[in-house]
């Protein structure tokens, strides 16, 4: 583990509601927390910095480059 990102309960709930409104995805607070952590992580990335996202079941791996 290279980094821990702290997310509050309020941020988790807000992000889960945001997903429901914008994408029609009804997810729980833990999914909201995971997405909020990704959003916070992405804010600190430099342009062109590659990073990898792995889903919880290890079935899908995505390499993402911030443009």
Tab-separated table of N, CA, C and O in Angstrom:
chain	number	residue	atom	x	y	z
A	1	UNK	N	0.854	-1.171	0.000
A	1	UNK	CA	0.000	0.000	0.000
A	1	UNK	C	0.895	1.228	0.000
A	1	UNK	O	1.735	1.381	0.874
A	2	UNK	N	0.688	2.077	-0.983
A	2	UNK	CA	1.500	3.277	-1.110
A	2	UNK	C	0.893	4.489	-0.421
A	2	UNK	O	1.602	5.397	-0.020
A	3	UNK	N	-0.425	4.493	-0.285
A	3	UNK	CA	-1.068	5.695	0.240
A	3	UNK	C	-2.432	5.360	0.829
A	3	UNK	O	-3.172	4.549	0.277
A	4	UNK	N	-2.750	5.992	1.943
A	4	UNK	CA	-4.084	5.925	2.524
A	4	UNK	C	-4.748	7.274	2.304
A	4	UNK	O	-4.113	8.312	2.461
A	5	UNK	N	-6.018	7.251	1.959
A	5	UNK	CA	-6.768	8.489	1.764
A	5	UNK	C	-7.954	8.466	2.709
A	5	UNK	O	-8.771	7.543	2.673
A	6	UNK	N	-8.033	9.471	3.568
A	6	UNK	CA	-9.102	9.545	4.550
A	6	UNK	C	-10.326	10.211	3.932
A	6	UNK	O	-10.222	11.268	3.308
A	7	UNK	N	-11.489	9.586	4.082
A	7	UNK	CA	-12.753	10.099	3.557
A	7	UNK	C	-13.757	10.105	4.708
A	7	UNK	O	-13.881	9.117	5.428
A	8	UNK	N	-14.463	11.214	4.875
A	8	UNK	CA	-15.445	11.298	5.961
A	8	UNK	C	-16.747	10.602	5.571
A	8	UNK	O	-17.007	10.352	4.387
A	9	UNK	N	-17.558	10.309	6.573
A	9	UNK	CA	-18.879	9.715	6.326
A	9	UNK	C	-19.731	10.646	5.468
A	9	UNK	O	-20.453	10.199	4.582
A	10	UNK	N	-19.628	11.937	5.738
A	10	UNK	CA	-20.399	12.924	4.981
A	10	UNK	C	-19.998	12.921	3.501
A	10	UNK	O	-20.854	12.957	2.613
A	11	UNK	N	-18.687	12.874	3.230
A	11	UNK	CA	-18.210	12.826	1.848
A	11	UNK	C	-18.666	11.549	1.156
A	11	UNK	O	-19.050	11.565	-0.015
A	12	UNK	N	-18.633	10.426	1.882
A	12	UNK	CA	-19.065	9.149	1.321
A	12	UNK	C	-20.534	9.192	0.918
A	12	UNK	O	-20.901	8.769	-0.180
A	13	UNK	N	-21.369	9.698	1.820
A	13	UNK	CA	-22.805	9.783	1.549
A	13	UNK	C	-23.080	10.729	0.385
A	13	UNK	O	-23.889	10.423	-0.502
A	14	UNK	N	-22.407	11.875	0.374
A	14	UNK	CA	-22.607	12.857	-0.703
A	14	UNK	C	-22.223	12.263	-2.060
A	14	UNK	O	-22.952	12.421	-3.049
A	15	UNK	N	-21.103	11.563	-2.119
A	15	UNK	CA	-20.649	10.987	-3.382
A	15	UNK	C	-21.585	9.874	-3.837
A	15	UNK	O	-21.876	9.758	-5.036
A	16	UNK	N	-22.106	9.073	-2.907
A	16	UNK	CA	-23.069	8.026	-3.267
A	16	UNK	C	-24.340	8.647	-3.849
A	16	UNK	O	-24.876	8.172	-4.859
A	17	UNK	N	-24.810	9.730	-3.234
A	17	UNK	CA	-26.004	10.421	-3.757
A	17	UNK	C	-25.712	11.053	-5.116
A	17	UNK	O	-26.559	11.041	-6.016
A	18	UNK	N	-24.514	11.598	-5.268
A	18	UNK	CA	-24.109	12.195	-6.540
A	18	UNK	C	-24.126	11.141	-7.661
A	18	UNK	O	-24.572	11.421	-8.776
A	19	UNK	N	-23.664	9.938	-7.367
A	19	UNK	CA	-23.700	8.847	-8.354
A	19	UNK	C	-25.133	8.486	-8.726
A	19	UNK	O	-25.430	8.217	-9.887
A	20	UNK	N	-26.004	8.476	-7.732
A	20	UNK	CA	-27.401	8.153	-8.001
A	20	UNK	C	-28.042	9.201	-8.907
A	20	UNK	O	-28.749	8.857	-9.862
A	21	UNK	N	-27.780	10.464	-8.617
A	21	UNK	CA	-28.372	11.548	-9.412
A	21	UNK	C	-27.791	11.631	-10.818
A	21	UNK	O	-28.513	11.785	-11.790
A	22	UNK	N	-26.483	11.563	-10.932
A	22	UNK	CA	-25.848	11.806	-12.228
A	22	UNK	C	-25.760	10.578	-13.115
A	22	UNK	O	-25.827	10.691	-14.337
A	23	UNK	N	-25.609	9.389	-12.514
A	23	UNK	CA	-25.397	8.179	-13.315
A	23	UNK	C	-26.507	7.142	-13.166
A	23	UNK	O	-26.492	6.119	-13.841
A	24	UNK	N	-27.441	7.377	-12.239
A	24	UNK	CA	-28.502	6.410	-12.018
A	24	UNK	C	-28.027	5.148	-11.308
A	24	UNK	O	-28.664	4.107	-11.383
A	25	UNK	N	-26.897	5.252	-10.618
A	25	UNK	CA	-26.337	4.105	-9.900
A	25	UNK	C	-26.678	4.227	-8.421
A	25	UNK	O	-26.274	5.173	-7.757
A	26	UNK	N	-27.413	3.264	-7.900
A	26	UNK	CA	-27.790	3.276	-6.488
A	26	UNK	C	-26.793	2.413	-5.729
A	26	UNK	O	-26.877	1.188	-5.738
A	27	UNK	N	-25.821	3.080	-5.119
A	27	UNK	CA	-24.738	2.396	-4.428
A	27	UNK	C	-24.735	2.793	-2.963
A	27	UNK	O	-25.334	3.788	-2.564
A	28	UNK	N	-24.037	2.018	-2.157
A	28	UNK	CA	-23.936	2.298	-0.731
A	28	UNK	C	-22.828	3.283	-0.412
A	28	UNK	O	-22.087	3.732	-1.289
A	29	UNK	N	-22.723	3.588	0.874
A	29	UNK	CA	-21.723	4.551	1.318
A	29	UNK	C	-20.298	4.071	1.076
A	29	UNK	O	-19.408	4.882	0.852
A	30	UNK	N	-20.071	2.760	1.132
A	30	UNK	CA	-18.704	2.277	0.913
A	30	UNK	C	-18.268	2.526	-0.533
A	30	UNK	O	-17.112	2.869	-0.779
A	31	UNK	N	-19.196	2.382	-1.469
A	31	UNK	CA	-18.871	2.705	-2.864
A	31	UNK	C	-18.655	4.202	-3.017
A	31	UNK	O	-17.773	4.639	-3.756
A	32	UNK	N	-19.459	4.984	-2.311
A	32	UNK	CA	-19.271	6.433	-2.316
A	32	UNK	C	-17.910	6.808	-1.747
A	32	UNK	O	-17.230	7.693	-2.265
A	33	UNK	N	-17.488	6.110	-0.700
A	33	UNK	CA	-16.173	6.365	-0.095
A	33	UNK	C	-15.058	6.020	-1.068
A	33	UNK	O	-14.079	6.763	-1.194
A	34	UNK	N	-15.193	4.897	-1.770
A	34	UNK	CA	-14.166	4.486	-2.730
A	34	UNK	C	-14.045	5.503	-3.857
A	34	UNK	O	-12.932	5.898	-4.229
A	35	UNK	N	-15.167	5.955	-4.394
A	35	UNK	CA	-15.118	6.939	-5.479
A	35	UNK	C	-14.573	8.278	-4.989
A	35	UNK	O	-13.790	8.929	-5.677
A	36	UNK	N	-14.959	8.678	-3.789
A	36	UNK	CA	-14.451	9.934	-3.234
A	36	UNK	C	-12.937	9.860	-3.064
A	36	UNK	O	-12.224	10.819	-3.349
A	37	UNK	N	-12.424	8.728	-2.617
A	37	UNK	CA	-10.976	8.562	-2.463
A	37	UNK	C	-10.273	8.669	-3.812
A	37	UNK	O	-9.221	9.298	-3.930
A	38	UNK	N	-10.870	8.082	-4.850
A	38	UNK	CA	-10.294	8.172	-6.197
A	38	UNK	C	-10.290	9.626	-6.660
A	38	UNK	O	-9.310	10.099	-7.243
A	39	UNK	N	-11.380	10.347	-6.397
A	39	UNK	CA	-11.455	11.754	-6.802
A	39	UNK	C	-10.377	12.581	-6.092
A	39	UNK	O	-9.708	13.402	-6.716
A	40	UNK	N	-10.181	12.339	-4.797
A	40	UNK	CA	-9.165	13.061	-4.045
A	40	UNK	C	-7.765	12.701	-4.557
A	40	UNK	O	-6.900	13.571	-4.680
A	41	UNK	N	-7.553	11.438	-4.854
A	41	UNK	CA	-6.271	10.982	-5.371
A	41	UNK	C	-5.973	11.634	-6.715
A	41	UNK	O	-4.865	12.107	-6.957
A	42	UNK	N	-6.975	11.692	-7.578
A	42	UNK	CA	-6.797	12.242	-8.923
A	42	UNK	C	-6.455	13.731	-8.890
A	42	UNK	O	-5.747	14.226	-9.762
A	43	UNK	N	-6.947	14.455	-7.887
A	43	UNK	CA	-6.651	15.886	-7.768
A	43	UNK	C	-5.157	16.143	-7.610
A	43	UNK	O	-4.653	17.171	-8.035
A	44	UNK	N	-4.442	15.203	-6.979
A	44	UNK	CA	-3.019	15.380	-6.696
A	44	UNK	C	-2.110	14.882	-7.813
A	44	UNK	O	-0.902	15.067	-7.748
A	45	UNK	N	-2.677	14.233	-8.818
A	45	UNK	CA	-1.846	13.672	-9.888
A	45	UNK	C	-1.357	14.747	-10.839
A	45	UNK	O	-2.057	15.713	-11.122
A	46	UNK	N	-0.169	14.536	-11.337
A	46	UNK	CA	0.353	15.413	-12.374
A	46	UNK	C	-0.190	14.933	-13.710
A	46	UNK	O	-0.528	13.762	-13.884
A	47	UNK	N	-0.256	15.825	-14.681
A	47	UNK	CA	-0.716	15.460	-16.020
A	47	UNK	C	0.211	14.386	-16.583
A	47	UNK	O	1.432	14.482	-16.471
A	48	UNK	N	-0.372	13.341	-17.154
A	48	UNK	CA	0.400	12.263	-17.754
A	48	UNK	C	0.855	11.194	-16.774
A	48	UNK	O	1.492	10.230	-17.164
A	49	UNK	N	0.518	11.339	-15.490
A	49	UNK	CA	0.919	10.360	-14.486
A	49	UNK	C	0.025	9.123	-14.595
A	49	UNK	O	-1.181	9.214	-14.418
A	50	UNK	N	0.598	7.971	-14.890
A	50	UNK	CA	-0.237	6.762	-15.014
A	50	UNK	C	-0.537	6.143	-13.649
A	50	UNK	O	0.305	6.171	-12.752
A	51	UNK	N	-1.729	5.606	-13.489
A	51	UNK	CA	-2.054	4.842	-12.287
A	51	UNK	C	-2.990	3.723	-12.660
A	51	UNK	O	-3.566	3.707	-13.728
A	52	UNK	N	-3.134	2.759	-11.785
A	52	UNK	CA	-3.908	1.555	-12.092
A	52	UNK	C	-5.060	1.434	-11.119
A	52	UNK	O	-4.897	1.608	-9.921
A	53	UNK	N	-6.233	1.100	-11.647
A	53	UNK	CA	-7.431	0.846	-10.850
A	53	UNK	C	-7.783	-0.626	-10.957
A	53	UNK	O	-7.882	-1.159	-12.055
A	54	UNK	N	-7.966	-1.275	-9.820
A	54	UNK	CA	-8.328	-2.695	-9.797
A	54	UNK	C	-9.637	-2.827	-9.027
A	54	UNK	O	-9.749	-2.340	-7.908
A	55	UNK	N	-10.617	-3.511	-9.613
A	55	UNK	CA	-11.886	-3.658	-8.892
A	55	UNK	C	-11.740	-4.676	-7.766
A	55	UNK	O	-10.770	-5.413	-7.672
A	56	UNK	N	-12.730	-4.703	-6.867
A	56	UNK	CA	-12.632	-5.522	-5.657
A	56	UNK	C	-12.586	-7.025	-5.920
A	56	UNK	O	-12.114	-7.785	-5.096
A	57	UNK	N	-13.053	-7.472	-7.063
A	57	UNK	CA	-13.047	-8.903	-7.379
A	57	UNK	C	-11.844	-9.282	-8.244
A	57	UNK	O	-11.710	-10.418	-8.641
A	58	UNK	N	-10.990	-8.309	-8.519
A	58	UNK	CA	-9.791	-8.505	-9.338
A	58	UNK	C	-10.126	-9.039	-10.727
A	58	UNK	O	-9.364	-9.780	-11.321
A	59	UNK	N	-11.297	-8.640	-11.245
A	59	UNK	CA	-11.708	-9.108	-12.565
A	59	UNK	C	-11.416	-8.093	-13.654
A	59	UNK	O	-11.414	-8.433	-14.828
A	60	UNK	N	-11.181	-6.857	-13.265
A	60	UNK	CA	-10.958	-5.824	-14.269
A	60	UNK	C	-9.840	-4.902	-13.797
A	60	UNK	O	-9.861	-4.403	-12.695
A	61	UNK	N	-8.857	-4.714	-14.630
A	61	UNK	CA	-7.750	-3.816	-14.320
A	61	UNK	C	-7.699	-2.747	-15.389
A	61	UNK	O	-7.739	-3.043	-16.575
A	62	UNK	N	-7.656	-1.502	-14.981
A	62	UNK	CA	-7.626	-0.386	-15.926
A	62	UNK	C	-6.393	0.461	-15.657
A	62	UNK	O	-6.118	0.806	-14.524
A	63	UNK	N	-5.665	0.769	-16.701
A	63	UNK	CA	-4.578	1.737	-16.580
A	63	UNK	C	-5.147	3.072	-17.018
A	63	UNK	O	-5.710	3.195	-18.098
A	64	UNK	N	-4.997	4.042	-16.164
A	64	UNK	CA	-5.591	5.343	-16.414
A	64	UNK	C	-4.491	6.387	-16.426
A	64	UNK	O	-3.611	6.397	-15.568
A	65	UNK	N	-4.528	7.274	-17.399
A	65	UNK	CA	-3.568	8.366	-17.479
A	65	UNK	C	-4.356	9.672	-17.443
A	65	UNK	O	-5.258	9.871	-18.256
A	66	UNK	N	-4.027	10.515	-16.499
A	66	UNK	CA	-4.693	11.806	-16.416
A	66	UNK	C	-4.202	12.702	-17.545
A	66	UNK	O	-3.016	12.885	-17.729
A	67	UNK	N	-5.131	13.229	-18.315
A	67	UNK	CA	-4.775	14.086	-19.455
A	67	UNK	C	-4.881	15.543	-19.092
A	67	UNK	O	-5.596	15.949	-18.274
